[in-house]
Amino acid sequence: MERGAPQRPHVEEWREIEPAGDVPVARRQPLGHHQAAEDIALRSELARVLSRGDFPAGGDTLLGRLSEADAPAGLVARLARVTADRPFASAHEVMVALGINEPERRPR
């Protein structure tokens, strides 16, 4: 026994194609974008390699940890210039010392 007229199922509405009316326009990147992208990559790499268990640690210990984890040579060299037997209590302190602790800014 059927009730009412057959209706289109609503189960797969998410598969319908969205209209292209709100396509974002590509904008030129602000000056310094390359530096911001490099800083983001360095922060990501530090987060990948270092954990809370690595701290507190001296610069030599952190350099050894980065070398063991095959961190990019640029990151190791940058940290080597800054550390000079300086103790670090957290990854945040390392980022501050490297000058990469600023969050990325979104263009308005």
mmCIF file of N, CA, C and O in Angstrom:
data_model
loop_
_atom_site.group_PDB
_atom_site.id
_atom_site.type_symbol
_atom_site.label_atom_id
_atom_site.label_comp_id
_atom_site.label_asym_id
_atom_site.label_seq_id
_atom_site.Cartn_x
_atom_site.Cartn_y
_atom_site.Cartn_z
ATOM 1 N N MET A 1 0.828 -1.154 0.000
ATOM 2 C CA MET A 1 0.000 0.000 0.000
ATOM 3 C C MET A 1 0.890 1.240 0.000
ATOM 4 O O MET A 1 1.771 1.377 0.825
ATOM 5 N N GLU A 2 0.663 2.173 -0.928
ATOM 6 C CA GLU A 2 1.446 3.396 -1.059
ATOM 7 C C GLU A 2 0.644 4.573 -0.556
ATOM 8 O O GLU A 2 -0.537 4.684 -0.803
ATOM 9 N N ARG A 3 1.349 5.472 0.110
ATOM 10 C CA ARG A 3 0.688 6.681 0.603
ATOM 11 C C ARG A 3 1.270 7.873 -0.123
ATOM 12 O O ARG A 3 2.476 8.051 -0.185
ATOM 13 N N GLY A 4 0.459 8.728 -0.634
ATOM 14 C CA GLY A 4 0.892 9.973 -1.270
ATOM 15 C C GLY A 4 1.679 9.740 -2.552
ATOM 16 O O GLY A 4 1.886 8.620 -2.991
ATOM 17 N N ALA A 5 2.117 10.826 -3.122
ATOM 18 C CA ALA A 5 2.890 10.758 -4.363
ATOM 19 C C ALA A 5 4.345 10.446 -4.052
ATOM 20 O O ALA A 5 4.851 10.804 -2.997
ATOM 21 N N PRO A 6 5.028 9.795 -4.978
ATOM 22 C CA PRO A 6 6.449 9.521 -4.742
ATOM 23 C C PRO A 6 7.240 10.820 -4.647
ATOM 24 O O PRO A 6 6.969 11.784 -5.359
ATOM 25 N N GLN A 7 8.190 10.851 -3.754
ATOM 26 C CA GLN A 7 8.998 12.046 -3.557
ATOM 27 C C GLN A 7 10.472 11.712 -3.750
ATOM 28 O O GLN A 7 10.892 10.586 -3.532
ATOM 29 N N ARG A 8 11.202 12.734 -4.132
ATOM 30 C CA ARG A 8 12.640 12.588 -4.312
ATOM 31 C C ARG A 8 13.279 12.426 -2.935
ATOM 32 O O ARG A 8 13.018 13.206 -2.022
ATOM 33 N N PRO A 9 14.171 11.427 -2.757
ATOM 34 C CA PRO A 9 14.797 11.258 -1.432
ATOM 35 C C PRO A 9 15.758 12.409 -1.141
ATOM 36 O O PRO A 9 16.381 12.959 -2.022
ATOM 37 N N HIS A 10 15.863 12.750 0.116
ATOM 38 C CA HIS A 10 16.718 13.861 0.543
ATOM 39 C C HIS A 10 18.024 13.375 1.156
ATOM 40 O O HIS A 10 18.780 14.159 1.689
ATOM 41 N N VAL A 11 18.300 12.128 1.047
ATOM 42 C CA VAL A 11 19.449 11.544 1.712
ATOM 43 C C VAL A 11 20.765 12.073 1.154
ATOM 44 O O VAL A 11 21.699 12.320 1.888
ATOM 45 N N GLU A 12 20.859 12.279 -0.149
ATOM 46 C CA GLU A 12 22.127 12.653 -0.756
ATOM 47 C C GLU A 12 22.116 14.076 -1.302
ATOM 48 O O GLU A 12 22.701 14.352 -2.345
ATOM 49 N N GLU A 13 21.527 14.997 -0.579
ATOM 50 C CA GLU A 13 21.521 16.390 -1.023
ATOM 51 C C GLU A 13 22.919 16.975 -1.066
ATOM 52 O O GLU A 13 23.221 17.848 -1.847
ATOM 53 N N TRP A 14 23.824 16.503 -0.244
ATOM 54 C CA TRP A 14 25.180 17.040 -0.179
ATOM 55 C C TRP A 14 25.956 16.795 -1.459
ATOM 56 O O TRP A 14 26.960 17.429 -1.714
ATOM 57 N N ARG A 15 25.487 15.872 -2.315
ATOM 58 C CA ARG A 15 26.189 15.588 -3.561
ATOM 59 C C ARG A 15 25.825 16.557 -4.680
ATOM 60 O O ARG A 15 26.412 16.517 -5.738
ATOM 61 N N GLU A 16 24.860 17.404 -4.453
ATOM 62 C CA GLU A 16 24.478 18.362 -5.484
ATOM 63 C C GLU A 16 25.569 19.420 -5.641
ATOM 64 O O GLU A 16 26.226 19.809 -4.687
ATOM 65 N N ILE A 17 25.747 19.886 -6.857
ATOM 66 C CA ILE A 17 26.775 20.878 -7.155
ATOM 67 C C ILE A 17 26.321 22.241 -6.661
ATOM 68 O O ILE A 17 25.188 22.651 -6.887
ATOM 69 N N GLU A 18 27.232 22.921 -5.976
ATOM 70 C CA GLU A 18 26.948 24.262 -5.472
ATOM 71 C C GLU A 18 27.012 25.267 -6.620
ATOM 72 O O GLU A 18 27.824 25.121 -7.528
ATOM 73 N N PRO A 19 26.204 26.310 -6.574
ATOM 74 C CA PRO A 19 26.315 27.351 -7.597
ATOM 75 C C PRO A 19 27.646 28.085 -7.482
ATOM 76 O O PRO A 19 28.210 28.212 -6.400
ATOM 77 N N ALA A 20 28.162 28.559 -8.602
ATOM 78 C CA ALA A 20 29.482 29.197 -8.634
ATOM 79 C C ALA A 20 29.405 30.695 -8.404
ATOM 80 O O ALA A 20 30.314 31.420 -8.783
ATOM 81 N N GLY A 21 28.398 31.183 -7.761
ATOM 82 C CA GLY A 21 28.223 32.619 -7.581
ATOM 83 C C GLY A 21 29.184 33.248 -6.599
ATOM 84 O O GLY A 21 29.539 34.414 -6.723
ATOM 85 N N ASP A 22 29.660 32.521 -5.607
ATOM 86 C CA ASP A 22 30.518 33.084 -4.566
ATOM 87 C C ASP A 22 31.954 32.592 -4.668
ATOM 88 O O ASP A 22 32.591 32.257 -3.682
ATOM 89 N N VAL A 23 32.496 32.566 -5.855
ATOM 90 C CA VAL A 23 33.872 32.122 -6.045
ATOM 91 C C VAL A 23 34.797 33.245 -5.589
ATOM 92 O O VAL A 23 34.679 34.385 -6.036
ATOM 93 N N PRO A 24 35.729 32.952 -4.667
ATOM 94 C CA PRO A 24 36.625 34.008 -4.198
ATOM 95 C C PRO A 24 37.558 34.467 -5.312
ATOM 96 O O PRO A 24 37.989 33.685 -6.149
ATOM 97 N N VAL A 25 37.856 35.753 -5.295
ATOM 98 C CA VAL A 25 38.752 36.340 -6.280
ATOM 99 C C VAL A 25 40.175 36.234 -5.761
ATOM 100 O O VAL A 25 40.449 36.549 -4.606
ATOM 101 N N ALA A 26 41.087 35.787 -6.608
ATOM 102 C CA ALA A 26 42.490 35.687 -6.206
ATOM 103 C C ALA A 26 43.051 37.082 -6.007
ATOM 104 O O ALA A 26 42.861 37.975 -6.823
ATOM 105 N N ARG A 27 43.743 37.259 -4.896
ATOM 106 C CA ARG A 27 44.342 38.562 -4.591
ATOM 107 C C ARG A 27 45.841 38.421 -4.558
ATOM 108 O O ARG A 27 46.376 37.365 -4.274
ATOM 109 N N ARG A 28 46.509 39.518 -4.815
ATOM 110 C CA ARG A 28 47.961 39.511 -4.698
ATOM 111 C C ARG A 28 48.330 39.358 -3.240
ATOM 112 O O ARG A 28 47.690 39.910 -2.355
ATOM 113 N N GLN A 29 49.376 38.611 -3.004
ATOM 114 C CA GLN A 29 49.837 38.415 -1.642
ATOM 115 C C GLN A 29 50.542 39.686 -1.168
ATOM 116 O O GLN A 29 51.250 40.326 -1.926
ATOM 117 N N PRO A 30 50.352 40.066 0.070
ATOM 118 C CA PRO A 30 51.031 41.253 0.583
ATOM 119 C C PRO A 30 52.540 41.053 0.616
ATOM 120 O O PRO A 30 53.026 39.925 0.637
ATOM 121 N N LEU A 31 53.256 42.148 0.622
ATOM 122 C CA LEU A 31 54.707 42.064 0.726
ATOM 123 C C LEU A 31 55.068 41.326 2.005
ATOM 124 O O LEU A 31 54.427 41.486 3.032
ATOM 125 N N GLY A 32 56.103 40.538 1.951
ATOM 126 C CA GLY A 32 56.492 39.765 3.116
ATOM 127 C C GLY A 32 55.795 38.423 3.210
ATOM 128 O O GLY A 32 55.975 37.703 4.168
ATOM 129 N N HIS A 33 54.991 38.087 2.216
ATOM 130 C CA HIS A 33 54.263 36.817 2.251
ATOM 131 C C HIS A 33 55.231 35.640 2.276
ATOM 132 O O HIS A 33 55.015 34.670 2.986
ATOM 133 N N HIS A 34 56.316 35.741 1.517
ATOM 134 C CA HIS A 34 57.289 34.652 1.484
ATOM 135 C C HIS A 34 57.867 34.412 2.879
ATOM 136 O O HIS A 34 58.002 33.275 3.313
ATOM 137 N N GLN A 35 58.195 35.488 3.572
ATOM 138 C CA GLN A 35 58.741 35.356 4.925
ATOM 139 C C GLN A 35 57.715 34.745 5.865
ATOM 140 O O GLN A 35 58.053 33.895 6.683
ATOM 141 N N ALA A 36 56.450 35.164 5.745
ATOM 142 C CA ALA A 36 55.407 34.601 6.601
ATOM 143 C C ALA A 36 55.230 33.120 6.314
ATOM 144 O O ALA A 36 55.067 32.319 7.242
ATOM 145 N N ALA A 37 55.287 32.725 5.049
ATOM 146 C CA ALA A 37 55.154 31.309 4.702
ATOM 147 C C ALA A 37 56.323 30.503 5.250
ATOM 148 O O ALA A 37 56.150 29.378 5.724
ATOM 149 N N GLU A 38 57.505 31.075 5.199
ATOM 150 C CA GLU A 38 58.683 30.392 5.745
ATOM 151 C C GLU A 38 58.550 30.234 7.257
ATOM 152 O O GLU A 38 58.868 29.179 7.808
ATOM 153 N N ASP A 39 58.066 31.278 7.937
ATOM 154 C CA ASP A 39 57.868 31.205 9.390
ATOM 155 C C ASP A 39 56.857 30.124 9.752
ATOM 156 O O ASP A 39 57.049 29.382 10.720
ATOM 157 N N ILE A 40 55.784 30.027 8.987
ATOM 158 C CA ILE A 40 54.765 29.004 9.241
ATOM 159 C C ILE A 40 55.374 27.615 9.074
ATOM 160 O O ILE A 40 55.143 26.716 9.881
ATOM 161 N N ALA A 41 56.173 27.443 8.029
ATOM 162 C CA ALA A 41 56.813 26.149 7.792
ATOM 163 C C ALA A 41 57.773 25.795 8.927
ATOM 164 O O ALA A 41 57.818 24.643 9.370
ATOM 165 N N LEU A 42 58.526 26.784 9.414
ATOM 166 C CA LEU A 42 59.459 26.531 10.518
ATOM 167 C C LEU A 42 58.717 26.172 11.804
ATOM 168 O O LEU A 42 59.119 25.260 12.533
ATOM 169 N N ARG A 43 57.624 26.886 12.086
ATOM 170 C CA ARG A 43 56.824 26.566 13.279
ATOM 171 C C ARG A 43 56.259 25.155 13.185
ATOM 172 O O ARG A 43 56.264 24.406 14.165
ATOM 173 N N SER A 44 55.781 24.790 12.010
ATOM 174 C CA SER A 44 55.227 23.448 11.818
ATOM 175 C C SER A 44 56.294 22.384 12.011
ATOM 176 O O SER A 44 56.044 21.340 12.618
ATOM 177 N N GLU A 45 57.468 22.648 11.489
ATOM 178 C CA GLU A 45 58.558 21.688 11.624
ATOM 179 C C GLU A 45 58.988 21.544 13.080
ATOM 180 O O GLU A 45 59.229 20.435 13.555
ATOM 181 N N LEU A 46 59.060 22.655 13.801
ATOM 182 C CA LEU A 46 59.391 22.579 15.235
ATOM 183 C C LEU A 46 58.337 21.778 15.985
ATOM 184 O O LEU A 46 58.670 20.958 16.843
ATOM 185 N N ALA A 47 57.077 22.006 15.670
ATOM 186 C CA ALA A 47 55.999 21.276 16.343
ATOM 187 C C ALA A 47 56.052 19.790 16.009
ATOM 188 O O ALA A 47 55.698 18.948 16.843
ATOM 189 N N ARG A 48 56.501 19.455 14.809
ATOM 190 C CA ARG A 48 56.604 18.049 14.414
ATOM 191 C C ARG A 48 57.730 17.350 15.175
ATOM 192 O O ARG A 48 57.587 16.211 15.601
ATOM 193 N N VAL A 49 58.828 18.058 15.362
ATOM 194 C CA VAL A 49 60.027 17.440 15.920
ATOM 195 C C VAL A 49 60.068 17.485 17.440
ATOM 196 O O VAL A 49 60.405 16.498 18.089
ATOM 197 N N LEU A 50 59.731 18.613 18.024
ATOM 198 C CA LEU A 50 59.872 18.793 19.468
ATOM 199 C C LEU A 50 58.558 18.533 20.187
ATOM 200 O O LEU A 50 57.492 18.913 19.719
ATOM 201 N N SER A 51 58.656 17.911 21.355
ATOM 202 C CA SER A 51 57.465 17.672 22.173
ATOM 203 C C SER A 51 57.707 18.249 23.568
ATOM 204 O O SER A 51 58.803 18.700 23.885
ATOM 205 N N ARG A 52 56.694 18.200 24.396
ATOM 206 C CA ARG A 52 56.829 18.734 25.764
ATOM 207 C C ARG A 52 57.905 17.995 26.545
ATOM 208 O O ARG A 52 58.554 18.557 27.414
ATOM 209 N N GLY A 53 58.095 16.731 26.225
ATOM 210 C CA GLY A 53 59.087 15.932 26.924
ATOM 211 C C GLY A 53 60.518 16.357 26.629
ATOM 212 O O GLY A 53 61.434 15.981 27.355
ATOM 213 N N ASP A 54 60.708 17.140 25.574
ATOM 214 C CA ASP A 54 62.055 17.609 25.222
ATOM 215 C C ASP A 54 62.493 18.805 26.055
ATOM 216 O O ASP A 54 63.642 19.221 25.966
ATOM 217 N N PHE A 55 61.593 19.362 26.858
ATOM 218 C CA PHE A 55 61.896 20.580 27.614
ATOM 219 C C PHE A 55 61.839 20.299 29.097
ATOM 220 O O PHE A 55 61.110 19.424 29.529
ATOM 221 N N PRO A 56 62.590 21.042 29.900
ATOM 222 C CA PRO A 56 63.548 22.085 29.555
ATOM 223 C C PRO A 56 64.786 21.465 28.924
ATOM 224 O O PRO A 56 65.154 20.326 29.236
ATOM 225 N N ALA A 57 65.417 22.239 28.053
ATOM 226 C CA ALA A 57 66.595 21.736 27.345
ATOM 227 C C ALA A 57 67.476 22.896 26.923
ATOM 228 O O ALA A 57 67.005 24.002 26.687
ATOM 229 N N GLY A 58 68.754 22.595 26.817
ATOM 230 C CA GLY A 58 69.702 23.585 26.323
ATOM 231 C C GLY A 58 69.721 23.569 24.799
ATOM 232 O O GLY A 58 69.163 22.676 24.152
ATOM 233 N N GLY A 59 70.372 24.564 24.242
ATOM 234 C CA GLY A 59 70.439 24.683 22.797
ATOM 235 C C GLY A 59 71.098 23.496 22.129
ATOM 236 O O GLY A 59 70.647 23.026 21.083
ATOM 237 N N ASP A 60 72.161 22.968 22.745
ATOM 238 C CA ASP A 60 72.855 21.825 22.160
ATOM 239 C C ASP A 60 71.955 20.594 22.102
ATOM 240 O O ASP A 60 71.966 19.843 21.131
ATOM 241 N N THR A 61 71.180 20.392 23.151
ATOM 242 C CA THR A 61 70.260 19.260 23.189
ATOM 243 C C THR A 61 69.215 19.389 22.093
ATOM 244 O O THR A 61 68.903 18.416 21.398
ATOM 245 N N LEU A 62 68.665 20.589 21.927
ATOM 246 C CA LEU A 62 67.651 20.804 20.896
ATOM 247 C C LEU A 62 68.234 20.649 19.499
ATOM 248 O O LEU A 62 67.586 20.085 18.608
ATOM 249 N N LEU A 63 69.460 21.124 19.302
ATOM 250 C CA LEU A 63 70.104 20.946 17.998
ATOM 251 C C LEU A 63 70.301 19.464 17.691
ATOM 252 O O LEU A 63 70.096 19.024 16.559
ATOM 253 N N GLY A 64 70.679 18.695 18.699
ATOM 254 C CA GLY A 64 70.822 17.253 18.506
ATOM 255 C C GLY A 64 69.501 16.601 18.154
ATOM 256 O O GLY A 64 69.432 15.726 17.285
ATOM 257 N N ARG A 65 68.437 17.031 18.834
ATOM 258 C CA ARG A 65 67.090 16.475 18.560
ATOM 259 C C ARG A 65 66.652 16.801 17.132
ATOM 260 O O ARG A 65 66.083 15.955 16.448
ATOM 261 N N LEU A 66 66.904 18.031 16.684
ATOM 262 C CA LEU A 66 66.546 18.411 15.317
ATOM 263 C C LEU A 66 67.337 17.598 14.296
ATOM 264 O O LEU A 66 66.794 17.169 13.279
ATOM 265 N N SER A 67 68.616 17.377 14.584
ATOM 266 C CA SER A 67 69.450 16.593 13.670
ATOM 267 C C SER A 67 68.979 15.150 13.598
ATOM 268 O O SER A 67 68.933 14.559 12.519
ATOM 269 N N GLU A 68 68.622 14.565 14.740
ATOM 270 C CA GLU A 68 68.114 13.188 14.774
ATOM 271 C C GLU A 68 66.827 13.038 13.972
ATOM 272 O O GLU A 68 66.586 11.999 13.370
ATOM 273 N N ALA A 69 65.995 14.070 13.983
ATOM 274 C CA ALA A 69 64.689 14.016 13.324
ATOM 275 C C ALA A 69 64.752 14.452 11.865
ATOM 276 O O ALA A 69 63.715 14.599 11.231
ATOM 277 N N ASP A 70 65.961 14.660 11.346
ATOM 278 C CA ASP A 70 66.134 15.104 9.947
ATOM 279 C C ASP A 70 65.367 16.384 9.649
ATOM 280 O O ASP A 70 64.691 16.502 8.623
ATOM 281 N N ALA A 71 65.459 17.331 10.559
ATOM 282 C CA ALA A 71 64.833 18.639 10.345
ATOM 283 C C ALA A 71 65.571 19.354 9.214
ATOM 284 O O ALA A 71 66.736 19.075 8.952
ATOM 285 N N PRO A 72 64.901 20.288 8.525
ATOM 286 C CA PRO A 72 65.554 21.019 7.442
ATOM 287 C C PRO A 72 66.820 21.731 7.927
ATOM 288 O O PRO A 72 66.877 22.247 9.048
ATOM 289 N N ALA A 73 67.814 21.762 7.071
ATOM 290 C CA ALA A 73 69.100 22.365 7.428
ATOM 291 C C ALA A 73 68.946 23.837 7.783
ATOM 292 O O ALA A 73 69.653 24.347 8.661
ATOM 293 N N GLY A 74 68.026 24.529 7.132
ATOM 294 C CA GLY A 74 67.795 25.939 7.433
ATOM 295 C C GLY A 74 67.330 26.155 8.863
ATOM 296 O O GLY A 74 67.752 27.107 9.527
ATOM 297 N N LEU A 75 66.483 25.265 9.351
ATOM 298 C CA LEU A 75 65.991 25.374 10.724
ATOM 299 C C LEU A 75 67.121 25.092 11.712
ATOM 300 O O LEU A 75 67.278 25.815 12.703
ATOM 301 N N VAL A 76 67.912 24.079 11.438
ATOM 302 C CA VAL A 76 69.029 23.740 12.323
ATOM 303 C C VAL A 76 70.034 24.896 12.371
ATOM 304 O O VAL A 76 70.481 25.295 13.444
ATOM 305 N N ALA A 77 70.346 25.467 11.210
ATOM 306 C CA ALA A 77 71.307 26.580 11.155
ATOM 307 C C ALA A 77 70.763 27.800 11.894
ATOM 308 O O ALA A 77 71.501 28.490 12.612
ATOM 309 N N ARG A 78 69.484 28.070 11.720
ATOM 310 C CA ARG A 78 68.880 29.237 12.381
ATOM 311 C C ARG A 78 68.899 29.064 13.893
ATOM 312 O O ARG A 78 69.187 30.011 14.630
ATOM 313 N N LEU A 79 68.614 27.867 14.362
ATOM 314 C CA LEU A 79 68.633 27.613 15.803
ATOM 315 C C LEU A 79 70.061 27.653 16.337
ATOM 316 O O LEU A 79 70.298 28.162 17.436
ATOM 317 N N ALA A 80 71.018 27.198 15.558
ATOM 318 C CA ALA A 80 72.418 27.220 15.991
ATOM 319 C C ALA A 80 72.924 28.644 16.179
ATOM 320 O O ALA A 80 73.734 28.903 17.068
ATOM 321 N N ARG A 81 72.438 29.578 15.370
ATOM 322 C CA ARG A 81 72.849 30.981 15.510
ATOM 323 C C ARG A 81 72.301 31.607 16.787
ATOM 324 O O ARG A 81 72.878 32.535 17.328
ATOM 325 N N VAL A 82 71.182 31.118 17.264
ATOM 326 C CA VAL A 82 70.484 31.755 18.384
ATOM 327 C C VAL A 82 70.836 31.137 19.731
ATOM 328 O O VAL A 82 70.924 31.847 20.731
ATOM 329 N N THR A 83 71.059 29.851 19.801
ATOM 330 C CA THR A 83 71.092 29.149 21.080
ATOM 331 C C THR A 83 72.252 29.511 21.988
ATOM 332 O O THR A 83 72.030 30.006 23.082
ATOM 333 N N ALA A 84 73.475 29.231 21.630
ATOM 334 C CA ALA A 84 74.666 29.530 22.429
ATOM 335 C C ALA A 84 74.484 29.165 23.906
ATOM 336 O O ALA A 84 74.555 30.002 24.794
ATOM 337 N N ASP A 85 74.209 27.893 24.179
ATOM 338 C CA ASP A 85 74.046 27.372 25.544
ATOM 339 C C ASP A 85 72.912 28.025 26.317
ATOM 340 O O ASP A 85 72.940 28.080 27.548
ATOM 341 N N ARG A 86 71.942 28.520 25.641
ATOM 342 C CA ARG A 86 70.788 29.137 26.294
ATOM 343 C C ARG A 86 69.762 28.052 26.633
ATOM 344 O O ARG A 86 69.417 27.248 25.775
ATOM 345 N N PRO A 87 69.263 28.000 27.851
ATOM 346 C CA PRO A 87 68.233 27.008 28.178
ATOM 347 C C PRO A 87 66.849 27.470 27.711
ATOM 348 O O PRO A 87 66.539 28.660 27.745
ATOM 349 N N PHE A 88 66.040 26.537 27.266
ATOM 350 C CA PHE A 88 64.674 26.826 26.828
ATOM 351 C C PHE A 88 63.711 25.993 27.652
ATOM 352 O O PHE A 88 63.929 24.805 27.876
ATOM 353 N N ALA A 89 62.623 26.623 28.099
ATOM 354 C CA ALA A 89 61.630 25.927 28.906
ATOM 355 C C ALA A 89 60.494 25.349 28.065
ATOM 356 O O ALA A 89 59.779 24.463 28.518
ATOM 357 N N SER A 90 60.316 25.848 26.840
ATOM 358 C CA SER A 90 59.212 25.373 26.002
ATOM 359 C C SER A 90 59.508 25.652 24.535
ATOM 360 O O SER A 90 60.420 26.405 24.199
ATOM 361 N N ALA A 91 58.685 25.051 23.670
ATOM 362 C CA ALA A 91 58.816 25.296 22.229
ATOM 363 C C ALA A 91 58.499 26.756 21.921
ATOM 364 O O ALA A 91 59.080 27.342 20.998
ATOM 365 N N HIS A 92 57.621 27.358 22.700
ATOM 366 C CA HIS A 92 57.292 28.766 22.495
ATOM 367 C C HIS A 92 58.530 29.641 22.686
ATOM 368 O O HIS A 92 58.757 30.570 21.914
ATOM 369 N N GLU A 93 59.320 29.354 23.701
ATOM 370 C CA GLU A 93 60.550 30.128 23.914
ATOM 371 C C GLU A 93 61.523 29.974 22.747
ATOM 372 O O GLU A 93 62.205 30.924 22.369
ATOM 373 N N VAL A 94 61.557 28.789 22.142
ATOM 374 C CA VAL A 94 62.408 28.574 20.967
ATOM 375 C C VAL A 94 61.904 29.441 19.817
ATOM 376 O O VAL A 94 62.679 30.110 19.127
ATOM 377 N N MET A 95 60.585 29.450 19.617
ATOM 378 C CA MET A 95 60.011 30.251 18.530
ATOM 379 C C MET A 95 60.250 31.740 18.739
ATOM 380 O O MET A 95 60.533 32.473 17.794
ATOM 381 N N VAL A 96 60.150 32.197 19.978
ATOM 382 C CA VAL A 96 60.417 33.609 20.273
ATOM 383 C C VAL A 96 61.871 33.936 19.959
ATOM 384 O O VAL A 96 62.183 34.960 19.347
ATOM 385 N N ALA A 97 62.776 33.052 20.348
ATOM 386 C CA ALA A 97 64.200 33.277 20.085
ATOM 387 C C ALA A 97 64.488 33.302 18.586
ATOM 388 O O ALA A 97 65.342 34.058 18.126
ATOM 389 N N LEU A 98 63.759 32.491 17.821
ATOM 390 C CA LEU A 98 63.949 32.454 16.373
ATOM 391 C C LEU A 98 63.191 33.569 15.660
ATOM 392 O O LEU A 98 63.391 33.788 14.471
ATOM 393 N N GLY A 99 62.291 34.240 16.376
ATOM 394 C CA GLY A 99 61.507 35.311 15.772
ATOM 395 C C GLY A 99 60.381 34.814 14.885
ATOM 396 O O GLY A 99 59.941 35.502 13.970
ATOM 397 N N ILE A 100 59.880 33.613 15.168
ATOM 398 C CA ILE A 100 58.804 33.042 14.345
ATOM 399 C C ILE A 100 57.547 32.778 15.176
ATOM 400 O O ILE A 100 56.753 31.917 14.851
ATOM 401 N N ASN A 101 57.366 33.536 16.245
ATOM 402 C CA ASN A 101 56.230 33.301 17.126
ATOM 403 C C ASN A 101 54.991 34.097 16.757
ATOM 404 O O ASN A 101 53.952 33.937 17.360
ATOM 405 N N GLU A 102 55.077 34.986 15.778
ATOM 406 C CA GLU A 102 53.925 35.799 15.391
ATOM 407 C C GLU A 102 52.912 34.967 14.616
ATOM 408 O O GLU A 102 53.287 34.267 13.684
ATOM 409 N N PRO A 103 51.635 35.053 14.967
ATOM 410 C CA PRO A 103 50.628 34.331 14.171
ATOM 411 C C PRO A 103 50.488 34.998 12.805
ATOM 412 O O PRO A 103 50.732 36.198 12.661
ATOM 413 N N GLU A 104 50.115 34.198 11.827
ATOM 414 C CA GLU A 104 49.945 34.756 10.491
ATOM 415 C C GLU A 104 48.754 35.710 10.469
ATOM 416 O O GLU A 104 47.771 35.526 11.166
ATOM 417 N N ARG A 105 48.859 36.719 9.684
ATOM 418 C CA ARG A 105 47.802 37.730 9.554
ATOM 419 C C ARG A 105 47.011 37.453 8.280
ATOM 420 O O ARG A 105 47.581 37.206 7.227
ATOM 421 N N ARG A 106 45.707 37.496 8.389
ATOM 422 C CA ARG A 106 44.857 37.300 7.216
ATOM 423 C C ARG A 106 44.586 38.659 6.569
ATOM 424 O O ARG A 106 44.261 39.614 7.255
ATOM 425 N N PRO A 107 44.729 38.729 5.226
ATOM 426 C CA PRO A 107 44.444 39.998 4.561
ATOM 427 C C PRO A 107 42.972 40.345 4.687
ATOM 428 O O PRO A 107 42.120 39.470 4.674
ATOM 429 N N ARG A 108 42.681 41.628 4.804
ATOM 430 C CA ARG A 108 41.273 42.052 4.938
ATOM 431 C C ARG A 108 40.689 42.428 3.619
ATOM 432 O O ARG A 108 41.223 42.853 2.728
#
